Each structure stands twice: as C-alpha cells, then as structure tokens.
Amino acid sequence: QLQLVQSGGGLVQPGGSLRLSCAASGFSLNNSAIGWFRQAPGKEREGVSCISTSGGTTNYRDSVKGRFTISRDNAKNTVYLQMNSLKAEDTAVYYCAAGVYYYCAGSLWSYGLDYWGKGTLVTVSS
C-alpha cells in the first residue's frame, strides 16, 4: 500500500520543540517534492513548508521562518519538520504530502500532490 506515515506530534509547552517525521511506505520519495501543511480548528488548511526533490530549495510561511526547518533523508525515505520555539498559534493538525510533479513554490500551494499523510496533532499549551 502506497502511503505516507507520520509521527512525532504531541503536546508541548510554548517555547518547546518537536520534530515531525513523514516516511513513505510502498514507494520512494526520491523523485517527489514534499510539502507540510497544517489545519487549526475552525481554520482553513495552510502551507507551512516545502522542499524540492533535491533538497536544494526550501520555502516557509512567514510565521514559521527562523523557527521551523524542513529536511529530507532520501536514504531513509523520510522527510522531517523540526519545529522550535513553538507558539500557541502553531497548534494544528499537521499533514505531509508528496508529489512527483509538485513544485515547491514560495506560495506553498498544494497543486500536484499525490499522497497525503493522515495528519498528526501538535498542541502547544502550558
């Protein structure tokens, strides 16, 4: 079965850190660009970050720049989102997505994504 398996969410205090993982099962991520998205309660889904196939291009939404870092380990078929200095407004369900024809643009659009993870909840609260 072709799927993205997510892990790493949870409850963290403001200022804390979490690392989200997104592992591909049944296919290789080597030819796919990856995006991370999130959806907070009562809000629309928004792009958080993306990384190109080679890893040479990354983009972030303004509110997470300098705090979040996206990376990929093709040998492990896994993409990561390191989240530092977390704030209450980062609370959301986070999704990873992959697509061979997905272009990692500054707009963090979601066109061209073929596979989506099931999401992992990140709660930032004291």
PDB file of C-alpha atoms in Angstrom:
ATOM      1  CA  GLN A   1       0.000   0.000   0.000  1.00  0.00           C
ATOM      2  CA  LEU A   2       1.334   3.391  -1.008  1.00  0.00           C
ATOM      3  CA  GLN A   3       1.152   5.779   1.898  1.00  0.00           C
ATOM      4  CA  LEU A   4       2.865   8.428   3.969  1.00  0.00           C
ATOM      5  CA  VAL A   5       3.218   7.557   7.630  1.00  0.00           C
ATOM      6  CA  GLN A   6       3.517  10.464  10.016  1.00  0.00           C
ATOM      7  CA  SER A   7       4.855  10.556  13.550  1.00  0.00           C
ATOM      8  CA  GLY A   8       6.153  12.978  16.118  1.00  0.00           C
ATOM      9  CA  GLY A   9       3.197  15.101  17.155  1.00  0.00           C
ATOM     10  CA  GLY A  10       2.100  15.729  20.706  1.00  0.00           C
ATOM     11  CA  LEU A  11       1.710  18.260  23.481  1.00  0.00           C
ATOM     12  CA  VAL A  12       4.489  20.745  24.103  1.00  0.00           C
ATOM     13  CA  GLN A  13       4.818  23.907  26.146  1.00  0.00           C
ATOM     14  CA  PRO A  14       5.303  27.272  24.472  1.00  0.00           C
ATOM     15  CA  GLY A  15       8.938  27.678  23.528  1.00  0.00           C
ATOM     16  CA  GLY A  16       9.425  23.947  23.198  1.00  0.00           C
ATOM     17  CA  SER A  17      10.383  21.813  20.225  1.00  0.00           C
ATOM     18  CA  LEU A  18       9.020  18.897  18.267  1.00  0.00           C
ATOM     19  CA  ARG A  19      10.197  17.021  15.220  1.00  0.00           C
ATOM     20  CA  LEU A  20       7.641  15.631  12.818  1.00  0.00           C
ATOM     21  CA  SER A  21       8.542  12.735  10.556  1.00  0.00           C
ATOM     22  CA  CYS A  22       6.935  11.647   7.313  1.00  0.00           C
ATOM     23  CA  ALA A  23       8.012   8.265   5.975  1.00  0.00           C
ATOM     24  CA  ALA A  24       6.954   6.818   2.658  1.00  0.00           C
ATOM     25  CA  SER A  25       5.737   3.252   2.534  1.00  0.00           C
ATOM     26  CA  GLY A  26       5.474   1.345  -0.713  1.00  0.00           C
ATOM     27  CA  PHE A  27       7.192   3.950  -2.859  1.00  0.00           C
ATOM     28  CA  SER A  28      10.287   6.105  -2.982  1.00  0.00           C
ATOM     29  CA  LEU A  29      10.310   9.766  -2.053  1.00  0.00           C
ATOM     30  CA  ASN A  30      13.463  10.329  -4.059  1.00  0.00           C
ATOM     31  CA  ASN A  31      11.557  11.717  -7.050  1.00  0.00           C
ATOM     32  CA  SER A  32       8.993  13.696  -5.085  1.00  0.00           C
ATOM     33  CA  ALA A  33       8.889  17.177  -3.696  1.00  0.00           C
ATOM     34  CA  ILE A  34       7.309  17.359  -0.259  1.00  0.00           C
ATOM     35  CA  GLY A  35       5.042  19.811   1.452  1.00  0.00           C
ATOM     36  CA  TRP A  36       3.976  20.242   5.060  1.00  0.00           C
ATOM     37  CA  PHE A  37       0.559  21.737   5.729  1.00  0.00           C
ATOM     38  CA  ARG A  38      -1.481  22.392   8.839  1.00  0.00           C
ATOM     39  CA  GLN A  39      -5.061  22.995   9.770  1.00  0.00           C
ATOM     40  CA  ALA A  40      -6.055  24.622  13.031  1.00  0.00           C
ATOM     41  CA  PRO A  41      -9.544  24.171  14.489  1.00  0.00           C
ATOM     42  CA  GLY A  42     -12.046  26.272  12.591  1.00  0.00           C
ATOM     43  CA  LYS A  43      -9.482  27.445  10.060  1.00  0.00           C
ATOM     44  CA  GLU A  44      -8.548  26.547   6.522  1.00  0.00           C
ATOM     45  CA  ARG A  45      -5.565  24.407   5.730  1.00  0.00           C
ATOM     46  CA  GLU A  46      -2.403  26.381   5.098  1.00  0.00           C
ATOM     47  CA  GLY A  47       1.018  25.610   3.720  1.00  0.00           C
ATOM     48  CA  VAL A  48       3.827  25.534   6.249  1.00  0.00           C
ATOM     49  CA  SER A  49       6.902  24.495   4.336  1.00  0.00           C
ATOM     50  CA  CYS A  50       8.096  22.581   1.311  1.00  0.00           C
ATOM     51  CA  ILE A  51      11.268  21.026  -0.023  1.00  0.00           C
ATOM     52  CA  SER A  52      12.295  20.204  -3.555  1.00  0.00           C
ATOM     53  CA  THR A  53      13.271  16.785  -4.825  1.00  0.00           C
ATOM     54  CA  SER A  54      16.963  17.528  -4.457  1.00  0.00           C
ATOM     55  CA  GLY A  55      16.542  19.337  -1.166  1.00  0.00           C
ATOM     56  CA  GLY A  56      18.157  22.387  -2.683  1.00  0.00           C
ATOM     57  CA  THR A  57      15.033  24.520  -2.465  1.00  0.00           C
ATOM     58  CA  THR A  58      13.013  25.077   0.673  1.00  0.00           C
ATOM     59  CA  ASN A  59      10.234  27.526   1.435  1.00  0.00           C
ATOM     60  CA  TYR A  60       8.447  28.522   4.627  1.00  0.00           C
ATOM     61  CA  ARG A  61       5.437  30.584   5.532  1.00  0.00           C
ATOM     62  CA  ASP A  62       6.460  33.833   7.129  1.00  0.00           C
ATOM     63  CA  SER A  63       5.151  32.967  10.592  1.00  0.00           C
ATOM     64  CA  VAL A  64       7.473  29.954  10.929  1.00  0.00           C
ATOM     65  CA  LYS A  65      10.611  31.292   9.280  1.00  0.00           C
ATOM     66  CA  GLY A  66      13.576  31.011  11.588  1.00  0.00           C
ATOM     67  CA  ARG A  67      11.740  28.541  13.820  1.00  0.00           C
ATOM     68  CA  PHE A  68      10.926  25.577  11.568  1.00  0.00           C
ATOM     69  CA  THR A  69      13.328  23.603   9.409  1.00  0.00           C
ATOM     70  CA  ILE A  70      12.361  21.113   6.735  1.00  0.00           C
ATOM     71  CA  SER A  71      14.806  18.419   5.673  1.00  0.00           C
ATOM     72  CA  ARG A  72      14.843  15.112   3.866  1.00  0.00           C
ATOM     73  CA  ASP A  73      16.816  11.907   4.131  1.00  0.00           C
ATOM     74  CA  ASN A  74      16.314  10.034   0.894  1.00  0.00           C
ATOM     75  CA  ALA A  75      18.255   7.043   2.201  1.00  0.00           C
ATOM     76  CA  LYS A  76      15.627   6.684   4.925  1.00  0.00           C
ATOM     77  CA  ASN A  77      12.791   7.659   2.599  1.00  0.00           C
ATOM     78  CA  THR A  78      11.749  10.220   5.175  1.00  0.00           C
ATOM     79  CA  VAL A  79      11.128  13.941   5.431  1.00  0.00           C
ATOM     80  CA  TYR A  80      11.282  15.893   8.668  1.00  0.00           C
ATOM     81  CA  LEU A  81       9.908  19.121  10.043  1.00  0.00           C
ATOM     82  CA  GLN A  82      11.885  20.392  13.012  1.00  0.00           C
ATOM     83  CA  MET A  83       9.799  22.880  14.947  1.00  0.00           C
ATOM     84  CA  ASN A  84      11.477  25.093  17.543  1.00  0.00           C
ATOM     85  CA  SER A  85      10.255  27.989  19.667  1.00  0.00           C
ATOM     86  CA  LEU A  86       6.725  26.733  19.309  1.00  0.00           C
ATOM     87  CA  LYS A  87       3.859  29.108  19.941  1.00  0.00           C
ATOM     88  CA  ALA A  88       0.230  28.554  20.819  1.00  0.00           C
ATOM     89  CA  GLU A  89      -0.734  29.626  17.308  1.00  0.00           C
ATOM     90  CA  ASP A  90       1.222  26.673  15.898  1.00  0.00           C
ATOM     91  CA  THR A  91      -1.398  24.349  17.356  1.00  0.00           C
ATOM     92  CA  ALA A  92      -2.908  22.382  14.477  1.00  0.00           C
ATOM     93  CA  VAL A  93      -3.071  19.050  12.736  1.00  0.00           C
ATOM     94  CA  TYR A  94      -0.005  18.811  10.540  1.00  0.00           C
ATOM     95  CA  TYR A  95      -0.004  16.922   7.254  1.00  0.00           C
ATOM     96  CA  CYS A  96       2.799  15.938   4.941  1.00  0.00           C
ATOM     97  CA  ALA A  97       2.215  15.410   1.248  1.00  0.00           C
ATOM     98  CA  ALA A  98       4.315  14.272  -1.695  1.00  0.00           C
ATOM     99  CA  GLY A  99       4.121  14.595  -5.437  1.00  0.00           C
ATOM    100  CA  VAL A 100       6.358  13.795  -8.374  1.00  0.00           C
ATOM    101  CA  TYR A 101       5.021  16.843 -10.181  1.00  0.00           C
ATOM    102  CA  TYR A 102       4.736  19.038  -7.105  1.00  0.00           C
ATOM    103  CA  TYR A 103       6.693  22.267  -7.337  1.00  0.00           C
ATOM    104  CA  CYS A 104       7.968  23.722  -4.092  1.00  0.00           C
ATOM    105  CA  ALA A 105       6.937  27.322  -4.573  1.00  0.00           C
ATOM    106  CA  GLY A 106       7.018  30.280  -2.240  1.00  0.00           C
ATOM    107  CA  SER A 107       3.245  30.308  -2.297  1.00  0.00           C
ATOM    108  CA  LEU A 108       3.239  26.861  -0.639  1.00  0.00           C
ATOM    109  CA  TRP A 109       0.414  25.765  -2.889  1.00  0.00           C
ATOM    110  CA  SER A 110      -0.876  22.219  -2.849  1.00  0.00           C
ATOM    111  CA  TYR A 111      -1.224  21.511  -6.587  1.00  0.00           C
ATOM    112  CA  GLY A 112       0.418  18.352  -7.833  1.00  0.00           C
ATOM    113  CA  LEU A 113       0.427  16.432  -4.570  1.00  0.00           C
ATOM    114  CA  ASP A 114      -0.378  12.758  -4.982  1.00  0.00           C
ATOM    115  CA  TYR A 115      -0.057  11.325  -1.487  1.00  0.00           C
ATOM    116  CA  TRP A 116      -1.087  12.727   1.863  1.00  0.00           C
ATOM    117  CA  GLY A 117      -0.341  11.573   5.364  1.00  0.00           C
ATOM    118  CA  LYS A 118      -3.194  11.123   7.825  1.00  0.00           C
ATOM    119  CA  GLY A 119      -2.063  14.017   9.937  1.00  0.00           C
ATOM    120  CA  THR A 120      -0.570  14.396  13.381  1.00  0.00           C
ATOM    121  CA  LEU A 121      -1.805  16.722  16.107  1.00  0.00           C
ATOM    122  CA  VAL A 122       0.543  19.312  17.541  1.00  0.00           C
ATOM    123  CA  THR A 123      -0.720  21.110  20.636  1.00  0.00           C
ATOM    124  CA  VAL A 124       1.252  23.979  22.093  1.00  0.00           C
ATOM    125  CA  SER A 125      -0.050  24.826  25.534  1.00  0.00           C
ATOM    126  CA  SER A 126       1.109  25.432  29.070  1.00  0.00           C
TER     127      SER A 126
END
